[in-house]
Amino acid sequence: MQQLILEGGVALRGRVAVSGAKNAALPLMMATLLAEGDHQLDNVPDLADVSTSARLLESLGAAVQYRRGRLEVSTHGLCRCEAPYDLVRTMRASVLCLGPLVGRFGLARVALPGGCAIGARPIDQHLKGLERMGARVELRHGYVEASARQLRGAEIDFDVVTVTGTENLIMAAVLARGTTVLRRAAREPEVVQLAEVLNASGARIEGAGGEEIRVEGVAGLAPLRCRVIPDRIEAGTLLLAAAITRGEVIVEGLVPGHLVAVLDKLREAGVSLEPVEGGMRVRGPERPRAVDLETQPHPGFPTDMQAQFMALLCLADGTSSLCEHIFENRYMHALELERLGARIRIEGSRAIVSGVPRLSGAPVMATDLRASASLVLAGLAAEGCTAVQRIYHLDRGYQGLDQKLRGLGACIRRASPACDDQRTVRAA
Ligand code: EPZ
């Protein structure tokens, strides 16, 4: 398993571009199941999760091509409705094929995703919504089997705000008979883009981005054509990379309106942010200020930025309090940050971070996608060498993060643990 070797202490300088959003691309890829034809998605990031989604579409009978950010999906040959366990267990977002398959073909057999490092990750809200729309849902041998002659519009009140639950039921509703109302819907920019792209293909969705979404079923959709929005979580991670190294960087392509809560917290921590043509200039302070933050559904502070922000706060002047309201086990990175000298106390869903003047490099282990990003950020600032192991987690959600950071002057390279012979990895 590969690792990243970092020599900390370099102030990052230069310009870096944000890639397309993983969490927008994945639902859009599954949305191609809703229409027969040749679909085209641009600005799709080159990620392990995108490859997994492409394999899933191919297992359902689609033909998929990916070249320099353009994903072409042909759904003329769809012939199966089953998402196998070996794909679903590597990527929970595979569950996003459930809504389109039942909505278009009246049948879906999807392996239950199971839990992951950050929590139980149930899909009860997805299933409750499908049942409300008339689907028969059974759990058998680790699979969800959902069937319906034709889904019908329904009023669905989510018990919790769920991003993929909202996306799945939007996709189930676009071809249903009648009108569906989703209340307490997720408001993420990725949900908004999914609705916009489906509407451009003939769907009738109103209210995306708000708490109540109305979907009027239509007879059919045209193939998708879209350009995936920039990844707001990658953008936030790159801003933090400049901040934690006291650097000065221009992050290009980010949409400030997609990460207002993160920008507010960065300013509160003393990070200088200045909108520039096509992006944001970020300057890191000599030492960040301690801040308190609580993760919330969008437009609140995103849970996907909690681990990365914690890395910055480990070096803050003062004590910070973080509260993780979305997932029940999203502090695995704290134990690894402590190996770098951080002082963190976990009390249930709260983490108390007592800022220290410096971190010192050490081998650390990534446990999940955003935890791995947090450890990379800490390694950029820690004195000496940090080795972040199991970076396959990182490659699921960041397109060439090590190359992007190297382009900003970071001393970072990939190596295999077995033969870390100081070989520098040629940039791919
Ligand atoms: C999406 O996951 C994102 N993934 C996650 O990003 C993100 O952390 C999460 O939303 C929250 O913002 C994608 O979009 C592919 P949820 P999702 O359903 O939809 C509970 C990353 O790092 N819940 O919004 O799976 C659940 O347990 C990933 O890029 C139920 O109880 O998350 C959690 O506590 C990680 N029942 C809360 O809701 C359900 O049926 C939010 O989960 C569904 C969810």
Coordinates of C-alpha atoms and ligand atoms in Angstrom, one line a residue:
M1 CA 0.0 0.0 0.0
Q2 CA 1.4 3.4 -1.0
Q3 CA 2.3 6.2 1.3
L4 CA 3.0 9.9 1.0
I5 CA 6.3 11.2 2.4
L6 CA 6.3 14.9 3.4
E7 CA 9.1 17.2 4.6
G8 CA 7.2 19.9 6.5
G9 CA 7.9 23.6 6.9
V10 CA 7.6 24.9 3.3
A11 CA 5.4 27.9 2.8
L12 CA 3.2 27.1 -0.2
R13 CA 3.3 29.6 -3.0
G14 CA 1.6 29.8 -6.5
R15 CA -1.7 29.0 -8.2
V16 CA -3.7 25.8 -8.1
A17 CA -6.9 24.8 -9.8
V18 CA -9.8 23.0 -8.2
S19 CA -11.0 19.8 -9.9
G20 CA -14.6 18.8 -10.5
A21 CA -16.6 17.8 -7.4
K22 CA -16.6 14.1 -6.5
N23 CA -19.9 14.4 -4.7
A24 CA -21.6 16.0 -7.7
A25 CA -20.1 13.6 -10.3
L26 CA -21.2 10.4 -8.5
P27 CA -25.0 11.2 -8.5
L28 CA -24.8 12.6 -12.1
M29 CA -23.2 9.4 -13.3
M30 CA -26.1 7.3 -11.8
A31 CA -28.6 9.8 -13.2
T32 CA -27.5 8.6 -16.7
L33 CA -29.5 5.4 -16.0
L34 CA -32.7 7.5 -16.2
A35 CA -32.5 8.0 -20.0
E36 CA -31.5 5.9 -23.0
G37 CA -28.9 7.6 -25.1
D38 CA -25.4 9.0 -25.2
H39 CA -24.6 11.2 -22.1
Q40 CA -21.7 13.6 -21.7
L41 CA -20.4 14.8 -18.4
D42 CA -17.4 17.3 -18.4
N43 CA -15.0 18.3 -15.7
V44 CA -15.3 14.8 -14.1
P45 CA -12.4 14.3 -11.7
D46 CA -10.0 11.4 -12.2
L47 CA -10.7 9.6 -8.9
A48 CA -11.0 6.0 -7.6
D49 CA -14.7 6.6 -6.8
V50 CA -15.4 7.7 -10.3
S51 CA -13.7 4.6 -11.7
T52 CA -15.8 2.5 -9.3
S53 CA -19.0 4.2 -10.5
A54 CA -18.0 3.6 -14.1
R55 CA -17.5 -0.1 -13.4
L56 CA -20.9 -0.2 -11.7
L57 CA -22.6 1.4 -14.8
E58 CA -20.8 -1.1 -17.0
S59 CA -22.0 -4.0 -14.8
L60 CA -25.5 -2.7 -15.5
G61 CA -24.9 -2.8 -19.3
A62 CA -23.8 0.7 -20.0
A63 CA -20.7 1.6 -22.1
V64 CA -18.4 4.2 -20.4
Q65 CA -15.5 6.1 -21.8
Y66 CA -13.4 8.6 -19.8
R67 CA -10.8 10.8 -21.4
R68 CA -9.2 14.0 -20.0
G69 CA -12.1 14.9 -17.7
R70 CA -14.9 14.0 -20.2
L71 CA -17.1 11.0 -19.3
E72 CA -19.2 9.6 -22.0
V73 CA -21.9 7.1 -21.0
S74 CA -24.0 5.1 -23.5
T75 CA -27.1 3.6 -21.9
H76 CA -28.5 1.9 -25.0
G77 CA -27.4 -1.5 -23.7
L78 CA -28.7 -1.4 -20.1
C79 CA -29.8 -4.9 -19.3
R80 CA -29.3 -5.6 -15.6
C81 CA -30.6 -4.0 -12.4
E82 CA -28.1 -5.3 -9.8
A83 CA -25.3 -3.5 -8.0
P84 CA -23.0 -6.2 -6.7
Y85 CA -21.5 -6.3 -3.2
D86 CA -17.9 -6.1 -4.3
L87 CA -18.6 -2.6 -5.9
V88 CA -21.0 -1.3 -3.2
R89 CA -18.7 -2.1 -0.3
T90 CA -15.9 -0.2 -1.9
M91 CA -18.1 2.8 -2.5
R92 CA -21.2 3.6 -0.6
A93 CA -22.4 6.0 -3.1
S94 CA -23.2 3.0 -5.3
V95 CA -26.5 3.1 -3.5
L96 CA -27.3 6.1 -5.8
C97 CA -28.3 3.6 -8.5
L98 CA -31.3 2.5 -6.5
G99 CA -33.6 5.4 -7.3
P100 CA -32.9 5.6 -11.0
L101 CA -33.2 1.8 -11.5
V102 CA -36.5 1.5 -9.7
G103 CA -37.8 4.8 -11.2
R104 CA -37.0 3.7 -14.8
F105 CA -37.1 -0.1 -14.8
G106 CA -39.3 -0.8 -11.8
L107 CA -36.6 -3.1 -10.3
A108 CA -33.3 -2.8 -8.5
R109 CA -31.2 -5.2 -6.4
V110 CA -28.5 -3.3 -4.6
A111 CA -26.1 -4.7 -2.0
L112 CA -26.5 -3.1 1.4
P113 CA -23.5 -0.8 1.7
G114 CA -22.8 -1.6 5.4
G115 CA -21.0 0.8 7.7
C116 CA -17.7 2.5 7.2
A117 CA -14.9 4.1 9.3
I118 CA -17.0 7.3 10.1
G119 CA -20.3 5.7 11.1
A120 CA -23.1 3.2 10.6
R121 CA -24.3 5.1 7.4
P122 CA -27.8 3.5 7.2
I123 CA -30.0 4.0 4.2
D124 CA -33.4 3.7 5.9
Q125 CA -34.5 7.1 4.7
H126 CA -33.8 6.1 1.1
L127 CA -35.9 2.9 1.5
K128 CA -38.7 4.7 3.4
G129 CA -39.0 7.1 0.6
L130 CA -39.2 4.4 -2.1
E131 CA -41.9 2.6 -0.1
R132 CA -43.9 5.8 0.2
M133 CA -43.7 6.0 -3.6
G134 CA -45.2 2.5 -3.9
A135 CA -42.1 0.3 -4.2
R136 CA -41.9 -3.1 -2.5
V137 CA -38.7 -3.2 -0.5
E138 CA -37.2 -6.4 0.9
L139 CA -33.8 -7.1 2.5
R140 CA -32.5 -10.5 1.5
H141 CA -29.0 -12.0 1.7
G142 CA -27.4 -8.6 2.2
Y143 CA -29.2 -7.0 -0.7
V144 CA -32.0 -4.5 -1.0
E145 CA -34.6 -5.7 -3.5
A146 CA -36.9 -2.9 -4.6
S147 CA -39.7 -3.3 -7.2
A148 CA -42.7 -1.4 -8.4
R149 CA -44.8 -1.6 -11.6
Q150 CA -44.6 2.2 -11.7
L151 CA -43.6 4.5 -8.9
R152 CA -46.2 7.1 -7.9
G153 CA -45.6 10.6 -6.5
A154 CA -45.7 10.9 -2.7
E155 CA -45.1 13.3 0.1
I156 CA -41.9 12.3 2.0
D157 CA -40.7 13.9 5.2
F158 CA -37.1 13.0 5.9
D159 CA -36.4 12.1 9.6
V160 CA -32.8 13.3 9.1
V161 CA -31.2 15.5 6.4
T162 CA -29.5 13.1 4.0
V163 CA -27.6 14.1 0.9
T164 CA -27.7 10.9 -1.1
G165 CA -31.1 10.1 0.3
T166 CA -32.4 13.4 -1.3
E167 CA -30.5 12.6 -4.5
N168 CA -31.8 9.1 -4.7
L169 CA -35.5 10.1 -4.2
I170 CA -35.2 13.0 -6.7
M171 CA -34.0 10.5 -9.3
A172 CA -36.8 8.0 -8.3
A173 CA -39.4 10.7 -8.6
V174 CA -38.5 12.3 -12.0
L175 CA -40.3 9.4 -14.0
A176 CA -42.9 8.6 -11.3
R177 CA -46.6 9.1 -12.0
G178 CA -47.7 12.3 -10.2
T179 CA -45.9 14.8 -8.0
T180 CA -43.5 14.0 -5.2
V181 CA -42.7 16.4 -2.3
L182 CA -39.5 16.0 -0.4
R183 CA -39.4 17.8 3.0
R184 CA -36.3 18.5 5.1
A185 CA -34.3 17.9 1.9
A186 CA -30.5 18.3 1.7
R187 CA -29.5 21.7 0.4
E188 CA -25.9 20.9 -0.8
P189 CA -24.7 22.5 -4.1
E190 CA -24.4 19.0 -5.5
V191 CA -28.1 18.4 -5.0
V192 CA -28.8 21.7 -6.8
Q193 CA -26.6 20.7 -9.7
L194 CA -28.3 17.3 -10.0
A195 CA -31.7 19.0 -10.2
E196 CA -30.5 21.5 -12.7
V197 CA -29.0 18.9 -15.0
L198 CA -32.1 16.7 -14.8
N199 CA -34.3 19.7 -15.6
A200 CA -32.2 20.5 -18.6
S201 CA -33.0 16.9 -19.8
G202 CA -36.7 17.4 -19.4
A203 CA -37.4 16.8 -15.7
R204 CA -39.6 19.1 -13.7
I205 CA -37.9 19.7 -10.3
E206 CA -38.5 22.8 -8.2
G207 CA -37.0 24.0 -5.0
A208 CA -33.6 22.3 -5.0
G209 CA -31.3 24.1 -2.6
G210 CA -34.2 24.7 -0.2
E211 CA -35.7 22.4 2.4
E212 CA -38.7 21.4 0.2
I213 CA -38.3 20.0 -3.3
R214 CA -41.2 19.2 -5.6
V215 CA -40.8 16.8 -8.5
E216 CA -43.5 16.4 -11.1
G217 CA -43.1 13.1 -12.9
V218 CA -42.6 13.1 -16.7
A219 CA -42.7 10.4 -19.3
G220 CA -39.0 10.4 -20.2
L221 CA -35.8 12.3 -20.2
A222 CA -33.2 13.2 -22.8
P223 CA -29.5 12.2 -22.3
L224 CA -27.5 14.3 -19.9
R225 CA -25.2 17.1 -20.9
C226 CA -23.3 18.9 -18.1
R227 CA -20.1 20.3 -16.6
V228 CA -19.5 19.1 -13.1
I229 CA -19.2 22.0 -10.5
P230 CA -15.9 22.6 -8.8
D231 CA -15.2 20.5 -5.6
R232 CA -15.9 22.8 -2.7
I233 CA -14.2 20.3 -0.3
E234 CA -11.0 20.1 -2.3
A235 CA -11.1 23.9 -2.5
G236 CA -11.4 24.2 1.3
T237 CA -8.6 21.7 1.7
L238 CA -6.3 23.7 -0.6
L239 CA -7.1 26.9 1.2
L240 CA -6.1 25.2 4.4
A241 CA -2.9 23.9 2.9
A242 CA -1.8 27.5 2.3
A243 CA -3.1 28.6 5.7
I244 CA -1.3 25.9 7.7
T245 CA 2.0 26.6 6.0
R246 CA 1.9 30.4 6.3
G247 CA 1.9 30.5 2.5
E248 CA 0.2 32.6 -0.1
V249 CA -1.7 30.8 -2.8
I250 CA -4.4 31.6 -5.4
V251 CA -6.9 28.8 -5.5
E252 CA -8.6 28.9 -9.0
G253 CA -12.1 27.8 -9.9
L254 CA -13.7 27.7 -6.5
V255 CA -17.2 29.1 -6.1
P256 CA -17.2 31.2 -2.9
G257 CA -20.9 30.8 -2.5
H258 CA -20.5 27.0 -2.2
L259 CA -18.3 27.2 1.0
V260 CA -19.4 30.4 2.8
A261 CA -19.3 28.7 6.3
V262 CA -15.7 27.5 5.6
L263 CA -14.5 30.9 4.4
D264 CA -16.1 32.6 7.5
K265 CA -14.3 30.2 9.8
L266 CA -11.0 30.6 8.0
R267 CA -11.3 34.4 8.4
E268 CA -12.2 34.0 12.1
A269 CA -9.0 31.9 12.5
G270 CA -7.0 34.8 11.1
V271 CA -6.5 33.6 7.5
S272 CA -6.6 36.3 4.9
L273 CA -8.9 35.7 2.0
E274 CA -9.3 37.9 -1.0
P275 CA -11.5 37.1 -4.0
V276 CA -9.5 37.5 -7.3
E277 CA -10.4 37.0 -10.9
G278 CA -11.5 33.3 -11.1
G279 CA -10.7 32.3 -7.6
M280 CA -9.5 33.2 -4.2
R281 CA -6.1 34.5 -2.8
V282 CA -5.3 33.0 0.6
R283 CA -2.6 34.1 3.0
G284 CA -1.7 32.1 6.1
P285 CA -1.2 33.9 9.4
E286 CA 2.0 33.5 11.5
R287 CA -0.1 31.6 13.9
P288 CA -3.9 30.8 13.5
R289 CA -6.4 31.9 16.1
A290 CA -8.4 29.2 18.0
V291 CA -12.0 29.0 16.8
D292 CA -15.1 26.9 17.7
L293 CA -17.0 25.1 15.0
E294 CA -20.0 22.8 14.7
T295 CA -20.7 20.7 11.6
Q296 CA -24.2 21.1 10.2
P297 CA -26.0 20.2 6.9
H298 CA -25.4 22.8 4.2
P299 CA -25.2 25.8 4.3
G300 CA -23.7 25.1 7.8
F301 CA -20.1 24.1 8.3
P302 CA -19.5 20.9 6.2
T303 CA -18.6 17.7 8.1
D304 CA -16.3 16.9 5.2
M305 CA -14.1 19.8 6.2
Q306 CA -14.0 19.0 10.0
A307 CA -10.9 16.8 9.9
Q308 CA -8.9 19.2 7.7
F309 CA -9.8 22.2 9.8
M310 CA -8.8 20.4 13.0
A311 CA -5.3 20.1 11.5
L312 CA -5.0 23.9 11.3
L313 CA -6.4 24.3 14.9
C314 CA -3.8 22.0 16.2
L315 CA -1.3 24.9 15.7
A316 CA -3.7 27.6 16.9
D317 CA -2.9 30.1 19.6
G318 CA -5.5 28.9 22.1
T319 CA -8.1 26.2 22.6
S320 CA -10.7 25.3 20.0
S321 CA -13.9 23.3 20.4
L322 CA -15.2 21.2 17.5
C323 CA -18.6 19.5 17.5
E324 CA -19.4 16.8 14.9
H325 CA -23.2 16.6 14.5
I326 CA -23.4 14.6 11.3
F327 CA -21.4 11.3 11.8
E328 CA -20.9 9.4 15.1
N329 CA -17.3 8.4 14.5
R330 CA -15.5 11.1 12.6
Y331 CA -12.5 11.8 14.9
M332 CA -10.2 8.9 13.8
H333 CA -7.8 11.5 12.5
A334 CA -7.4 13.0 16.0
L335 CA -5.5 9.9 17.3
E336 CA -3.1 10.2 14.4
L337 CA -2.7 14.0 14.8
E338 CA -1.6 13.3 18.4
R339 CA 1.3 11.2 17.0
L340 CA 2.5 14.5 15.4
G341 CA 2.3 16.3 18.8
A342 CA -1.2 17.6 18.7
R343 CA -3.1 17.9 21.9
I344 CA -6.7 16.8 21.4
R345 CA -9.3 15.6 23.9
I346 CA -12.4 13.7 22.5
E347 CA -15.6 14.0 24.6
G348 CA -18.4 12.2 22.7
S349 CA -19.2 14.3 19.7
R350 CA -17.0 17.1 20.9
A351 CA -13.2 17.5 20.3
I352 CA -11.2 20.0 22.4
V353 CA -8.0 21.0 20.6
S354 CA -5.3 22.8 22.6
G355 CA -3.1 24.6 20.1
V356 CA 0.6 23.8 20.2
P357 CA 3.4 26.0 18.8
R358 CA 4.7 23.2 16.5
L359 CA 4.1 19.7 15.3
S360 CA 6.8 17.1 14.6
G361 CA 6.8 14.7 11.8
A362 CA 6.1 10.9 12.3
P363 CA 4.5 8.0 10.4
V364 CA 0.7 8.2 10.6
M365 CA -2.1 6.0 9.2
A366 CA -5.0 7.3 7.1
T367 CA -8.4 5.8 8.1
D368 CA -10.8 7.5 5.8
L369 CA -10.9 10.0 3.0
R370 CA -11.0 13.3 4.9
A371 CA -8.8 12.0 7.7
S372 CA -6.1 11.3 5.1
A373 CA -6.4 14.9 3.9
S374 CA -6.1 16.1 7.5
L375 CA -2.9 14.2 8.0
V376 CA -1.4 15.5 4.8
L377 CA -2.1 19.1 5.9
A378 CA -0.5 18.5 9.3
G379 CA 2.5 16.9 7.6
L380 CA 2.9 20.0 5.5
A381 CA 3.4 22.0 8.7
A382 CA 5.2 19.5 10.9
E383 CA 8.9 19.8 11.4
G384 CA 10.8 16.9 9.8
C385 CA 9.4 13.9 7.9
T386 CA 5.8 12.7 8.0
A387 CA 4.8 9.4 6.2
V388 CA 1.0 9.2 5.6
Q389 CA 0.2 5.5 5.0
R390 CA -2.8 3.9 3.3
I391 CA -3.3 6.8 1.0
Y392 CA -5.7 4.8 -1.2
H393 CA -8.2 6.6 1.0
L394 CA -7.0 10.0 -0.3
D395 CA -7.1 8.9 -3.9
R396 CA -10.8 8.1 -3.6
G397 CA -11.6 11.8 -3.3
Y398 CA -8.7 14.0 -4.4
Q399 CA -7.4 14.1 -7.9
G400 CA -3.6 14.2 -7.6
L401 CA -3.5 16.2 -4.4
D402 CA 0.2 15.4 -3.9
Q403 CA 1.0 16.7 -7.4
K404 CA -1.0 19.9 -6.8
L405 CA 0.8 20.5 -3.5
R406 CA 4.2 19.8 -5.1
G407 CA 3.3 22.4 -7.7
L408 CA 2.9 24.9 -4.8
G409 CA 6.4 24.0 -3.5
A410 CA 5.5 21.3 -1.0
C411 CA 8.2 18.6 -0.4
I412 CA 5.9 15.6 -0.9
R413 CA 6.2 12.4 -2.9
R414 CA 4.6 9.0 -3.2
A415 CA 6.5 5.9 -2.0
S416 CA 5.8 2.3 -1.4
P417 CA 6.4 1.3 2.3
A418 CA 8.4 -1.7 1.3
C419 CA 11.0 0.1 -0.7
D420 CA 11.1 3.7 0.4
D421 CA 14.4 4.1 -1.4
Q422 CA 14.1 7.9 -1.6
R423 CA 12.9 7.3 -5.1
T424 CA 11.0 10.5 -6.2
V425 CA 7.9 9.7 -8.0
R426 CA 7.7 11.2 -11.5
A427 CA 4.6 13.4 -11.7
A428 CA 2.0 11.4 -13.5
Ligands
EPZ1 C1 -22.9 12.5 1.6 O1 -22.9 11.2 2.2 C2 -21.5 12.7 1.1 N1 -21.2 11.7 0.1 C3 -20.5 12.6 2.3 O2 -19.2 12.9 1.8 C4 -20.9 13.6 3.3 O3 -20.0 13.5 4.4 C5 -22.4 13.5 3.7 O4 -23.2 13.5 2.6 C6 -22.8 14.5 4.7 O5 -22.7 15.8 4.1 C7 -21.7 11.8 -1.2 O6 -22.3 12.8 -1.5 C8 -21.3 10.7 -2.1 P1 -25.9 11.5 4.6 P2 -24.3 10.5 2.6 O7 -26.9 10.6 4.1 O8 -25.4 11.0 1.7 C9 -27.7 9.7 8.6 C10 -16.9 12.5 1.6 O9 -16.0 12.6 2.4 N2 -28.6 8.9 7.7 O10 -26.1 13.0 4.3 O11 -24.1 9.0 2.7 C11 -26.3 9.3 8.4 O12 -26.0 8.2 9.3 C12 -18.2 11.8 1.9 O13 -16.9 13.0 0.4 C13 -29.6 8.0 8.2 O14 -29.7 7.9 9.4 O15 -24.5 11.1 4.1 C14 -25.5 10.5 8.9 O16 -25.5 10.5 10.3 C15 -18.2 11.2 3.3 N3 -30.4 7.3 7.4 C16 -26.5 11.6 8.4 O17 -27.7 11.0 8.2 C17 -30.3 7.4 6.0 O18 -31.1 6.8 5.3 C18 -26.0 12.3 7.1 O19 -25.8 11.3 6.2 C19 -29.3 8.3 5.5 C20 -28.5 9.0 6.3

